[in-house]
Coordinates of N, CA and C in Angstrom, one line a residue:
X105 N 0.8 -1.2 0.0 CA 0.0 0.0 0.0 C 0.9 1.3 0.0
X106 N 1.9 1.2 0.8 CA 2.9 2.3 0.8 C 3.5 2.5 -0.5
X107 N 3.8 1.3 -1.1 CA 4.4 1.3 -2.5 C 3.5 2.0 -3.4
X108 N 2.2 1.9 -3.3 CA 1.3 2.6 -4.1 C 1.4 4.1 -4.0
X109 N 1.6 4.5 -2.7 CA 1.8 6.0 -2.5 C 3.1 6.5 -3.2
X110 N 4.1 5.7 -3.1 CA 5.4 6.1 -3.8 C 5.2 6.2 -5.3
X111 N 4.4 5.2 -5.9 CA 4.1 5.2 -7.3 C 3.3 6.5 -7.7
X112 N 2.3 6.8 -6.9 CA 1.6 8.0 -7.2 C 2.4 9.3 -7.1
X113 N 3.3 9.3 -6.1 CA 4.1 10.5 -5.9 C 5.1 10.7 -7.1
X114 N 5.6 9.5 -7.7 CA 6.4 9.7 -8.8 C 5.7 10.3 -10.0
X115 N 4.4 9.9 -10.2 CA 3.6 10.5 -11.2 C 3.4 12.0 -11.0
X116 N 3.2 12.4 -9.7 CA 3.0 13.8 -9.4 C 4.2 14.6 -9.6
X117 N 5.4 14.0 -9.4 CA 6.7 14.7 -9.6 C 6.8 14.9 -11.1
X118 N 6.4 14.0 -12.0 CA 6.4 14.2 -13.4 C 5.5 15.4 -13.8
X119 N 4.4 15.5 -13.2 CA 3.5 16.7 -13.4 C 4.1 18.0 -13.0
X120 N 4.8 18.0 -11.9 CA 5.5 19.2 -11.4 C 6.6 19.6 -12.5
X121 N 7.3 18.6 -13.0 CA 8.3 19.0 -14.0 C 7.6 19.5 -15.3
X122 N 6.5 18.9 -15.6 CA 5.8 19.5 -16.8 C 5.3 20.9 -16.6
X123 N 4.8 21.2 -15.4 CA 4.3 22.5 -15.1 C 5.5 23.5 -15.1
X124 N 6.6 23.1 -14.6 CA 7.8 24.0 -14.7 C 8.2 24.3 -16.1
X125 N 8.1 23.3 -17.0 CA 8.4 23.5 -18.4 C 7.4 24.4 -19.1
X126 N 6.1 24.2 -18.8 CA 5.1 25.0 -19.4 C 5.2 26.5 -18.9
X127 N 5.5 26.7 -17.7 CA 5.6 28.0 -17.1 C 6.8 28.7 -17.8
X128 N 7.9 28.0 -18.0 CA 9.0 28.6 -18.7 C 8.7 29.0 -20.2
X129 N 7.9 28.1 -20.8 CA 7.5 28.4 -22.2 C 6.7 29.7 -22.2
X130 N 5.7 29.9 -21.3 CA 4.9 31.1 -21.3 C 5.7 32.3 -20.9
X131 N 6.6 32.1 -20.0 CA 7.5 33.3 -19.6 C 8.3 33.8 -20.8
X132 N 8.5 33.0 -21.8 CA 9.3 33.4 -23.0 C 8.5 33.6 -24.2
X133 N 7.2 33.8 -24.1 CA 6.4 33.9 -25.2 C 6.8 35.1 -26.1
X134 N 7.4 36.1 -25.6 CA 7.8 37.3 -26.4 C 9.3 37.3 -26.6
X135 N 10.0 36.2 -26.3 CA 11.5 36.2 -26.5 C 11.8 35.8 -28.0
X136 N 12.5 36.6 -28.7 CA 12.7 36.3 -30.1 C 13.5 35.0 -30.3
X137 N 13.0 34.2 -31.2 CA 13.6 32.9 -31.5 C 13.5 31.8 -30.5
X138 N 12.7 32.1 -29.4 CA 12.6 31.0 -28.4 C 11.9 29.8 -28.9
X139 N 12.3 28.6 -28.5 CA 11.7 27.4 -28.9 C 11.2 26.7 -27.6
X140 N 9.9 26.3 -27.7 CA 9.2 25.7 -26.5 C 9.8 24.3 -26.3
X141 N 9.7 23.9 -25.0 CA 10.1 22.6 -24.6 C 8.9 21.7 -24.2
X142 N 9.1 20.4 -24.2 CA 8.1 19.5 -23.8 C 8.8 18.5 -22.8
X143 N 8.2 18.2 -21.7 CA 8.7 17.2 -20.8 C 8.1 15.9 -21.1
X144 N 9.0 14.9 -21.4 CA 8.6 13.6 -21.8 C 8.8 12.6 -20.6
X145 N 7.8 11.8 -20.3 CA 7.8 10.9 -19.2 C 8.1 9.5 -19.7
X146 N 8.7 8.7 -18.8 CA 9.0 7.3 -19.1 C 8.2 6.4 -18.1
X147 N 7.3 5.5 -18.6 CA 6.5 4.7 -17.7 C 7.3 3.6 -17.1
X148 N 6.6 2.9 -16.1 CA 7.3 1.8 -15.4 C 7.8 0.7 -16.3
X149 N 7.0 0.3 -17.3 CA 7.4 -0.8 -18.2 C 8.8 -0.5 -18.8
X150 N 9.0 0.7 -19.3 CA 10.2 1.1 -19.9 C 11.4 1.1 -18.9
X151 N 11.1 1.6 -17.7 CA 12.1 1.6 -16.6 C 12.5 0.1 -16.3
X152 N 11.5 -0.8 -16.2 CA 11.8 -2.2 -15.9 C 12.7 -2.8 -17.0
X153 N 12.3 -2.6 -18.3 CA 13.2 -3.1 -19.3 C 14.6 -2.6 -19.3
X154 N 14.7 -1.3 -19.0 CA 16.0 -0.7 -18.9 C 16.8 -1.3 -17.8
X155 N 16.2 -1.5 -16.7 CA 16.9 -2.1 -15.5 C 17.4 -3.5 -15.9
X156 N 16.6 -4.3 -16.6 CA 17.0 -5.6 -17.1 C 18.2 -5.6 -18.0
X157 N 18.1 -4.7 -18.9 CA 19.3 -4.5 -19.9 C 20.6 -4.1 -19.2
X158 N 20.4 -3.3 -18.2 CA 21.6 -2.7 -17.5 C 22.3 -3.7 -16.6
X159 N 21.6 -4.9 -16.3 CA 22.2 -5.8 -15.4 C 23.3 -6.7 -16.1
X160 N 23.3 -6.7 -17.4 CA 24.3 -7.5 -18.1 C 23.9 -9.0 -18.2
X161 N 24.9 -9.8 -17.7 CA 24.7 -11.3 -17.8 C 23.6 -11.8 -17.0
X162 N 23.0 -12.9 -17.4 CA 22.0 -13.6 -16.6 C 22.5 -14.3 -15.4
X163 N 21.8 -14.2 -14.3 CA 22.3 -14.8 -13.0 C 22.3 -16.3 -13.2
X164 N 23.3 -17.0 -12.6 CA 23.3 -18.5 -12.7 C 22.2 -19.1 -11.8
X165 N 21.5 -18.3 -11.0 CA 20.5 -18.9 -10.1 C 19.2 -19.0 -10.9
X166 N 19.0 -20.2 -11.4 CA 17.8 -20.5 -12.2 C 17.6 -19.6 -13.4
X167 N 18.7 -19.1 -13.9 CA 18.5 -18.2 -15.1 C 17.8 -16.9 -14.9
X168 N 17.7 -16.5 -13.6 CA 16.9 -15.3 -13.3 C 17.8 -14.1 -13.5
X169 N 17.3 -13.0 -14.0 CA 18.0 -11.8 -14.1 C 17.8 -10.9 -12.9
X170 N 18.9 -10.5 -12.2 CA 18.7 -9.6 -11.1 C 18.3 -8.2 -11.6
X171 N 17.2 -7.7 -11.1 CA 16.7 -6.4 -11.5 C 17.3 -5.2 -10.9
X172 N 17.9 -5.5 -9.7 CA 18.4 -4.3 -9.0 C 17.3 -3.4 -8.5
X173 N 17.6 -2.1 -8.4 CA 16.6 -1.2 -7.9 C 15.9 -0.4 -9.1
X174 N 14.7 -0.2 -9.1 CA 14.0 0.5 -10.1 C 12.8 1.2 -9.6
X175 N 12.3 2.2 -10.2 CA 11.2 3.0 -9.8 C 9.9 2.3 -10.3
X176 N 8.9 2.2 -9.4 CA 7.7 1.5 -9.7 C 6.7 2.5 -10.4
X177 N 7.0 3.7 -10.5 CA 6.1 4.7 -11.2 C 6.7 5.2 -12.4
X178 N 6.4 6.5 -12.7 CA 6.9 7.1 -13.9 C 8.1 8.0 -13.5
X179 N 8.8 8.4 -14.5 CA 9.9 9.4 -14.3 C 10.1 10.2 -15.5
X180 N 10.8 11.4 -15.4 CA 11.0 12.3 -16.5 C 12.1 11.6 -17.4
X181 N 11.8 11.4 -18.6 CA 12.8 10.8 -19.5 C 13.7 11.9 -20.1
X182 N 13.1 13.0 -20.6 CA 13.9 14.1 -21.1 C 13.0 15.3 -21.3
X183 N 13.7 16.5 -21.4 CA 13.0 17.7 -21.8 C 13.4 18.0 -23.2
X184 N 12.5 17.8 -24.2 CA 12.7 17.9 -25.6 C 12.3 19.3 -26.1
X185 N 13.1 19.8 -27.0 CA 12.8 21.1 -27.6 C 12.2 21.0 -28.9
X186 N 11.1 21.7 -29.1 CA 10.4 21.8 -30.4 C 11.0 22.9 -31.2
X187 N 11.7 22.6 -32.3 CA 12.3 23.6 -33.2 C 11.5 24.0 -34.3
X188 N 10.2 23.9 -34.3 CA 9.3 24.4 -35.3 C 9.4 25.9 -35.4
X189 N 9.3 26.5 -36.6 CA 9.6 28.0 -36.7 C 8.5 28.8 -36.1
X190 N 8.9 30.0 -35.6 CA 8.0 31.0 -35.2 C 7.6 32.0 -36.3
X191 N 6.7 32.9 -36.0 CA 6.3 33.9 -37.0 C 7.4 34.9 -37.1
X192 N 7.6 35.4 -38.4 CA 8.5 36.5 -38.6 C 7.9 37.8 -38.5
X193 N 8.6 38.8 -37.8 CA 8.0 40.1 -37.6 C 9.0 41.1 -38.0
X194 N 8.5 42.1 -38.8 CA 9.4 43.2 -39.3 C 9.6 44.2 -38.2
X195 N 10.9 44.6 -38.0 CA 11.2 45.5 -36.9 C 11.8 46.9 -37.5
X196 N 12.4 46.8 -38.7 CA 13.0 48.0 -39.2 C 14.4 48.3 -38.7
X197 N 14.8 47.5 -37.7 CA 16.1 47.7 -37.1 C 17.2 47.0 -38.0
X198 N 18.2 47.7 -38.4 CA 19.2 47.2 -39.3 C 20.0 46.0 -38.8
X199 N 20.1 45.9 -37.5 CA 20.9 44.8 -36.9 C 20.0 43.6 -36.4
X200 N 18.7 43.6 -36.8 CA 17.8 42.5 -36.5 C 17.8 41.5 -37.6
X201 N 17.9 40.2 -37.3 CA 17.9 39.2 -38.4 C 17.1 38.0 -38.0
X202 N 16.5 37.4 -39.0 CA 15.7 36.2 -38.8 C 16.1 35.2 -39.9
X203 N 16.0 33.9 -39.5 CA 16.2 32.8 -40.5 C 14.9 32.2 -40.9
X204 N 14.6 32.3 -42.2 CA 13.3 31.7 -42.7 C 13.4 30.2 -43.0
X205 N 14.6 29.7 -42.8 CA 14.8 28.2 -43.0 C 15.5 27.6 -41.8
X206 N 15.6 26.3 -41.7 CA 16.3 25.7 -40.6 C 17.7 26.1 -40.5
X207 N 18.2 26.3 -39.3 CA 19.6 26.7 -39.1 C 19.7 27.6 -37.8
X208 N 21.0 27.9 -37.5 CA 21.3 28.6 -36.3 C 22.3 29.7 -36.5
X209 N 22.2 30.9 -35.9 CA 23.3 31.8 -35.9 C 24.4 31.2 -34.9
X210 N 25.6 31.5 -35.2 CA 26.7 31.0 -34.5 C 27.3 32.1 -33.7
X211 N 27.5 31.9 -32.4 CA 28.1 33.0 -31.5 C 29.3 32.4 -30.8
X212 N 30.2 33.4 -30.4 CA 31.4 33.0 -29.7 C 31.6 33.9 -28.5
X213 N 32.1 33.4 -27.4 CA 32.5 34.2 -26.3 C 33.7 35.0 -26.6
X214 N 33.7 36.4 -26.5 CA 34.8 37.2 -26.9 C 36.1 36.9 -26.1
X215 N 35.9 36.4 -24.8 CA 37.0 36.1 -24.0 C 37.6 34.7 -24.3
X216 N 36.8 33.9 -25.0 CA 37.3 32.5 -25.3 C 36.5 32.1 -26.6
X217 N 37.1 32.3 -27.7 CA 36.4 32.1 -29.0 C 36.2 30.6 -29.3
X218 N 36.8 29.7 -28.4 CA 36.5 28.3 -28.6 C 35.2 27.9 -28.0
X219 N 34.6 28.8 -27.2 CA 33.3 28.5 -26.6 C 32.3 29.0 -27.6
X220 N 31.7 28.0 -28.3 CA 30.8 28.3 -29.4 C 29.3 28.0 -29.0
X221 N 28.4 28.9 -29.4 CA 27.0 28.7 -29.0 C 26.2 28.9 -30.3
X222 N 24.9 28.4 -30.2 CA 24.0 28.5 -31.3 C 22.7 29.1 -30.9
X223 N 22.0 29.9 -31.7 CA 20.8 30.5 -31.4 C 19.9 30.8 -32.6
X224 N 18.6 30.8 -32.4 CA 17.7 31.3 -33.5 C 17.4 32.8 -33.3
X225 N 17.8 33.3 -32.2 CA 17.5 34.7 -31.9 C 18.4 35.7 -32.5
X226 N 17.9 36.5 -33.4 CA 18.8 37.4 -34.2 C 18.7 38.9 -33.8
X227 N 18.3 39.2 -32.6 CA 18.3 40.6 -32.1 C 19.7 41.0 -31.7
X228 N 20.5 41.5 -32.7 CA 21.9 41.8 -32.4 C 22.0 43.3 -32.4
X229 N 23.2 43.8 -32.0 CA 23.6 45.2 -32.1 C 25.1 45.2 -32.2
X230 N 25.7 46.4 -32.5 CA 27.1 46.6 -32.6 C 27.7 47.1 -31.3
X231 N 28.8 46.5 -30.9 CA 29.4 46.9 -29.7 C 30.4 48.1 -30.0
X232 N 31.1 48.5 -29.0 CA 32.0 49.7 -29.2 C 33.1 49.5 -30.2
X233 N 33.4 48.2 -30.5 CA 34.4 48.0 -31.5 C 33.9 47.6 -32.8
X234 N 32.6 47.7 -33.0 CA 31.9 47.4 -34.3 C 31.6 46.0 -34.5
X235 N 31.8 45.1 -33.5 CA 31.4 43.7 -33.6 C 29.9 43.5 -33.5
X236 N 29.4 42.7 -34.3 CA 28.0 42.3 -34.2 C 27.8 41.3 -33.0
X237 N 27.0 41.7 -32.0 CA 26.9 40.9 -30.8 C 25.5 40.7 -30.4
X238 N 25.2 39.8 -29.5 CA 23.9 39.6 -28.9 C 23.8 40.4 -27.6
X239 N 22.7 40.3 -26.9 CA 22.6 41.0 -25.6 C 23.6 40.6 -24.6
X240 N 24.1 39.4 -24.7 CA 25.1 38.9 -23.7 C 26.5 39.3 -24.1
X241 N 26.7 40.0 -25.2 CA 28.0 40.4 -25.6 C 28.7 39.3 -26.4
X242 N 28.1 38.2 -26.7 CA 28.7 37.2 -27.6 C 28.7 37.6 -29.0
X243 N 29.9 37.4 -29.7 CA 30.0 37.9 -31.0 C 29.4 36.9 -32.1
X244 N 28.8 37.5 -33.1 CA 28.2 36.7 -34.2 C 29.4 36.3 -35.1
X245 N 29.4 35.0 -35.4 CA 30.5 34.4 -36.2 C 30.1 34.4 -37.7
X246 N 31.1 34.8 -38.5 CA 31.0 34.7 -40.0 C 31.9 33.6 -40.5
X247 N 32.0 33.6 -41.8 CA 32.8 32.5 -42.4 C 34.3 32.7 -42.1
X248 N 34.7 34.0 -41.8 CA 36.1 34.3 -41.5 C 36.3 34.8 -40.1
X249 N 35.4 34.4 -39.2 CA 35.6 34.9 -37.8 C 34.5 35.8 -37.4
X250 N 34.6 36.5 -36.3 CA 33.6 37.4 -35.8 C 33.3 38.5 -36.8
X251 N 32.0 38.8 -37.0 CA 31.6 39.9 -37.9 C 31.8 41.3 -37.4
X252 N 32.4 42.1 -38.1 CA 32.7 43.5 -37.7 C 32.2 44.4 -38.8
X253 N 31.4 45.4 -38.4 CA 30.7 46.3 -39.3 C 31.0 47.8 -38.9
X254 N 31.3 48.6 -39.9 CA 31.7 50.0 -39.6 C 30.6 50.9 -39.2
X255 N 29.4 50.7 -39.8 CA 28.3 51.6 -39.6 C 27.0 50.8 -39.6
X256 N 26.3 50.8 -38.4 CA 25.1 50.0 -38.3 C 24.0 50.4 -39.2
X257 N 24.0 51.6 -39.8 CA 23.0 52.1 -40.7 C 23.3 52.0 -42.1
X258 N 24.5 51.6 -42.5 CA 24.9 51.7 -43.9 C 25.5 50.3 -44.3
X259 N 24.8 49.3 -44.0 CA 25.2 48.0 -44.5 C 23.9 47.2 -44.8
X260 N 24.0 46.2 -45.7 CA 22.9 45.4 -46.1 C 23.3 43.9 -46.1
X261 N 22.4 43.1 -45.9 CA 22.6 41.6 -45.9 C 21.6 40.9 -46.8
X262 N 22.1 40.1 -47.7 CA 21.2 39.4 -48.6 C 20.7 38.0 -48.0
X263 N 19.9 37.3 -48.7 CA 19.3 36.1 -48.1 C 20.4 35.0 -47.9
X264 N 21.5 35.1 -48.6 CA 22.6 34.1 -48.4 C 23.5 34.5 -47.2
X265 N 23.3 35.7 -46.6 CA 24.1 36.1 -45.5 C 25.3 36.9 -45.8
X266 N 25.4 37.3 -47.1 CA 26.5 38.2 -47.5 C 26.3 39.6 -47.0
X267 N 27.3 40.2 -46.4 CA 27.2 41.6 -45.9 C 27.9 42.6 -46.9
X268 N 27.2 43.6 -47.3 CA 27.7 44.6 -48.2 C 27.7 46.0 -47.6
X269 N 28.9 46.6 -47.6 CA 29.1 48.0 -47.2 C 29.8 48.8 -48.3
X270 N 29.2 49.9 -48.6 CA 29.8 50.8 -49.7 C 30.0 50.0 -50.9
X271 N 29.0 49.1 -51.3 CA 29.0 48.4 -52.5 C 30.1 47.3 -52.5
X272 N 30.7 47.0 -51.4 CA 31.7 45.9 -51.3 C 31.2 44.9 -50.3
X273 N 31.4 43.6 -50.7 CA 31.1 42.5 -49.8 C 32.2 42.4 -48.7
X274 N 31.8 42.6 -47.5 CA 32.9 42.6 -46.4 C 32.8 41.4 -45.5
X275 N 31.8 40.6 -45.7 CA 31.7 39.4 -44.8 C 30.5 38.6 -45.1
X276 N 30.4 37.5 -44.4 CA 29.2 36.6 -44.6 C 28.9 35.8 -43.4
X277 N 27.6 35.8 -43.0 CA 27.2 35.0 -41.8 C 27.5 33.6 -42.0
X278 N 27.9 32.9 -40.9 CA 28.0 31.5 -40.9 C 26.8 30.9 -40.2
X279 N 25.9 30.3 -41.0 CA 24.7 29.7 -40.5 C 24.9 28.2 -40.4
X280 N 24.7 27.7 -39.2 CA 24.9 26.3 -39.0 C 23.7 25.5 -39.0
X281 N 23.8 24.2 -39.4 CA 22.6 23.3 -39.3 C 23.1 22.0 -38.7
X282 N 22.2 21.2 -38.1 CA 22.5 19.9 -37.5 C 21.6 18.9 -38.0
X283 N 22.1 17.6 -38.1 CA 21.2 16.5 -38.5 C 20.2 16.2 -37.5
X284 N 20.6 16.4 -36.2 CA 19.7 16.2 -35.1 C 19.7 17.3 -34.1
X285 N 18.9 18.4 -34.4 CA 18.8 19.5 -33.5 C 18.4 19.2 -32.1
X286 N 17.6 18.1 -32.0 CA 17.1 17.7 -30.7 C 18.2 17.4 -29.7
X287 N 19.4 17.1 -30.2 CA 20.5 16.7 -29.3 C 21.3 17.9 -28.8
X288 N 20.9 19.1 -29.3 CA 21.6 20.3 -28.7 C 21.2 20.5 -27.3
X289 N 22.1 21.0 -26.5 CA 21.9 21.3 -25.1 C 21.5 22.8 -24.9
X290 N 20.3 23.0 -24.3 CA 19.9 24.3 -24.0 C 20.6 24.8 -22.7
X291 N 21.3 25.9 -22.8 CA 22.1 26.3 -21.6 C 21.6 27.7 -21.0
X292 N 20.4 28.1 -21.5 CA 19.9 29.4 -21.0 C 20.2 30.5 -21.9
X293 N 19.5 31.7 -21.7 CA 19.7 32.9 -22.5 C 19.4 32.6 -23.9
X294 N 18.6 31.7 -24.2 CA 18.2 31.3 -25.6 C 19.4 30.8 -26.4
X295 N 20.3 30.2 -25.8 CA 21.5 29.7 -26.4 C 21.5 28.1 -26.3
X296 N 22.2 27.5 -27.3 CA 22.4 26.1 -27.3 C 23.9 25.7 -27.5
X297 N 24.2 24.5 -27.0 CA 25.6 24.1 -27.2 C 25.5 22.7 -27.9
X298 N 26.4 22.5 -28.8 CA 26.5 21.2 -29.5 C 27.5 20.3 -28.7
X299 N 27.1 19.2 -28.2 CA 27.9 18.3 -27.5 C 28.6 17.2 -28.3
X300 N 27.9 16.6 -29.2 CA 28.4 15.4 -29.9 C 28.5 15.6 -31.4
X301 N 27.7 16.4 -32.0 CA 27.7 16.4 -33.5 C 28.3 17.8 -34.0
X302 N 28.9 17.7 -35.1 CA 29.5 18.8 -35.8 C 28.5 19.5 -36.7
X303 N 28.5 20.9 -36.7 CA 27.5 21.6 -37.5 C 28.0 21.6 -39.0
X304 N 27.0 21.8 -39.9 CA 27.3 22.0 -41.3 C 26.8 23.4 -41.7
X305 N 27.5 24.0 -42.6 CA 27.1 25.4 -43.0 C 25.9 25.3 -44.0
X306 N 25.0 26.2 -43.7 CA 23.8 26.2 -44.6 C 24.1 27.2 -45.8
X307 N 24.0 26.6 -47.0 CA 24.3 27.4 -48.2 C 23.3 28.5 -48.5
X308 N 22.0 28.2 -48.2 CA 21.0 29.1 -48.5 C 20.0 29.3 -47.3
X309 N 20.4 30.1 -46.3 CA 19.7 30.1 -45.1 C 18.4 30.9 -45.1
X310 N 18.2 31.7 -46.1 CA 17.0 32.5 -46.2 C 17.0 33.6 -45.1
X311 N 18.2 34.2 -44.9 CA 18.4 35.2 -43.9 C 17.6 36.5 -44.3
X312 N 16.9 37.1 -43.3 CA 16.1 38.3 -43.6 C 16.5 39.4 -42.6
X313 N 17.0 40.5 -43.2 CA 17.4 41.6 -42.4 C 16.2 42.5 -42.0
X314 N 16.3 43.1 -40.8 CA 15.2 43.9 -40.3 C 14.0 43.1 -39.9
X315 N 14.2 41.8 -39.6 CA 13.1 41.0 -39.2 C 13.6 40.2 -38.0
X316 N 12.7 39.8 -37.1 CA 12.9 38.9 -36.0 C 11.9 37.7 -36.1
X317 N 12.4 36.6 -35.7 CA 11.5 35.4 -35.5 C 11.0 35.4 -34.1
X318 N 9.7 35.3 -34.0 CA 9.0 35.2 -32.7 C 9.2 33.8 -32.1
X319 N 8.8 33.7 -30.9 CA 8.8 32.3 -30.3 C 7.7 31.5 -30.9
X320 N 7.9 30.2 -30.8 CA 6.9 29.2 -31.3 C 5.9 28.8 -30.3
X321 N 5.8 29.6 -29.2 CA 4.9 29.2 -28.1 C 3.5 29.7 -28.4
X322 N 2.5 28.8 -28.3 CA 1.1 29.2 -28.5 C 0.4 29.3 -27.1
X323 N 0.1 30.5 -26.7 CA -0.4 30.7 -25.3 C -1.6 29.8 -25.0
X324 N -2.6 29.7 -25.9 CA -3.8 28.9 -25.6 C -3.4 27.5 -25.4
X325 N -2.6 27.0 -26.3 CA -2.1 25.6 -26.2 C -1.4 25.3 -24.9
X326 N -0.5 26.2 -24.5 CA 0.2 26.0 -23.2 C -0.8 26.1 -22.0
X327 N -1.8 27.0 -22.1 CA -2.7 27.0 -21.0 C -3.5 25.8 -20.9
X328 N -3.9 25.2 -22.0 CA -4.7 23.9 -22.0 C -3.8 22.8 -21.4
X329 N -2.5 22.8 -21.8 CA -1.6 21.8 -21.2 C -1.5 22.0 -19.7
X330 N -1.5 23.3 -19.2 CA -1.3 23.5 -17.8 C -2.6 23.1 -17.0
X331 N -3.8 23.3 -17.6 CA -5.0 22.8 -17.0 C -5.0 21.3 -16.8
X332 N -4.6 20.6 -17.9 CA -4.5 19.1 -17.9 C -3.5 18.6 -16.8
X333 N -2.4 19.3 -16.7 CA -1.3 18.9 -15.7 C -1.9 19.2 -14.3
X334 N -2.5 20.3 -14.1 CA -3.1 20.6 -12.8 C -4.1 19.6 -12.4
X335 N -5.0 19.1 -13.3 CA -6.0 18.1 -13.0 C -5.3 16.8 -12.7
X336 N -4.3 16.4 -13.5 CA -3.6 15.2 -13.2 C -2.9 15.2 -11.8
X337 N -2.4 16.3 -11.4 CA -1.7 16.5 -10.1 C -2.8 16.4 -9.0
X338 N -3.9 17.0 -9.3 CA -5.0 16.9 -8.3 C -5.5 15.5 -8.1
X339 N -5.6 14.8 -9.2 CA -6.0 13.4 -9.1 C -5.0 12.6 -8.3
X340 N -3.7 12.8 -8.5 CA -2.7 12.2 -7.7 C -2.9 12.5 -6.2
X341 N -3.2 13.7 -5.8 CA -3.5 14.1 -4.4 C -4.7 13.3 -3.9
X342 N -5.7 13.1 -4.7 CA -6.9 12.4 -4.2 C -6.6 10.9 -4.0
X343 N -5.7 10.3 -4.9 CA -5.3 8.9 -4.8 C -4.5 8.7 -3.5
X344 N -3.6 9.6 -3.2 CA -2.8 9.5 -2.0 C -3.7 9.6 -0.7
X345 N -4.7 10.5 -0.8 CA -5.6 10.6 0.4 C -6.4 9.3 0.6
X346 N -6.8 8.7 -0.6 CA -7.6 7.5 -0.5 C -6.7 6.3 0.1
X347 N -5.4 6.3 -0.4 CA -4.5 5.3 0.1 C -4.2 5.5 1.5
X348 N -4.1 6.7 1.9 CA -3.8 7.0 3.3 C -5.0 6.6 4.2
X349 N -6.2 6.7 3.7 CA -7.4 6.3 4.5 C -7.4 4.8 4.6
X350 N -7.0 4.1 3.5 CA -6.9 2.6 3.6 C -5.8 2.1 4.5
X351 N -4.7 2.9 4.5 CA -3.6 2.5 5.4 C -4.0 2.7 6.9
X352 N -4.8 3.8 7.1 CA -5.3 4.0 8.5 C -6.2 2.9 8.9
X353 N -7.1 2.4 8.0 CA -7.9 1.3 8.4 C -7.1 0.0 8.7
X354 N -6.1 -0.2 7.8 CA -5.3 -1.4 8.0 C -4.6 -1.4 9.3
X355 N -4.1 -0.2 9.8 CA -3.4 -0.1 11.0 C -4.3 -0.1 12.2
X356 N -5.3 0.7 12.2 CA -6.2 0.9 13.4 C -7.4 0.0 13.5
X357 N -7.8 -0.7 12.4 CA -9.0 -1.5 12.5 C -8.6 -3.0 12.2
X358 N -8.0 -3.2 11.0 CA -7.7 -4.6 10.7 C -6.6 -5.2 11.6
X359 N -5.6 -4.3 11.9 CA -4.5 -4.8 12.6 C -4.6 -4.8 14.1
X360 N -5.8 -4.5 14.6 CA -6.1 -4.4 16.1 C -6.3 -5.9 16.6
X361 N -5.6 -6.2 17.7 CA -5.7 -7.5 18.3 C -6.8 -7.4 19.4
X362 N -7.8 -8.2 19.3 CA -8.9 -8.2 20.3 C -8.9 -9.5 21.1

């Protein structure tokens, strides 16, 4: 019976994780280029099979496989990012950019250019040295290194990412793509890091100057998910109350010696 309480609590913890993810999505509804997350749960059957596989060889005792320890309820499998595109919005700002096709802007930490990050958010500006940077001061990377522009009002960028100043091409955006964007690690501030796979350059990124990509968060959809999560959590609370009542009967009525 107590095991049933533990199982219910594990399901409630999954709902808490889902609510945290949904709240973060709604908090970033106006963040340019933000991609919503989804919390994916793993049921007991999958956890059991994983525990069996991880034990390795079969035990010599009657051919039984030692299961070890495993959770009897659900658990959070992963938080997956939905990279579907957001709506494009014209801003008129010369240093705002949006990608109309799959891909990522590449950023580097000015103090350590080996620290590379990726983002869909193109709300950039020029720093005091003329480098194109994001709000965190990370420099936008082009084909030949960080992009540097002499005048924020007198340059143009075409759909391929080529930068023109005074009728001369002075640089080109490096737009990266990944075979599996879902493997990118979200590190905060609308940035991602590639852990295992190498990026490829996008030849035709559909870059749009003076535009920003909005978030792909749909507020009504997120609110509906939040209502469902709240109901599931409330159901878990009622189940625990019911199990607690049964446990009380077992201890104080059934287990009484007369």
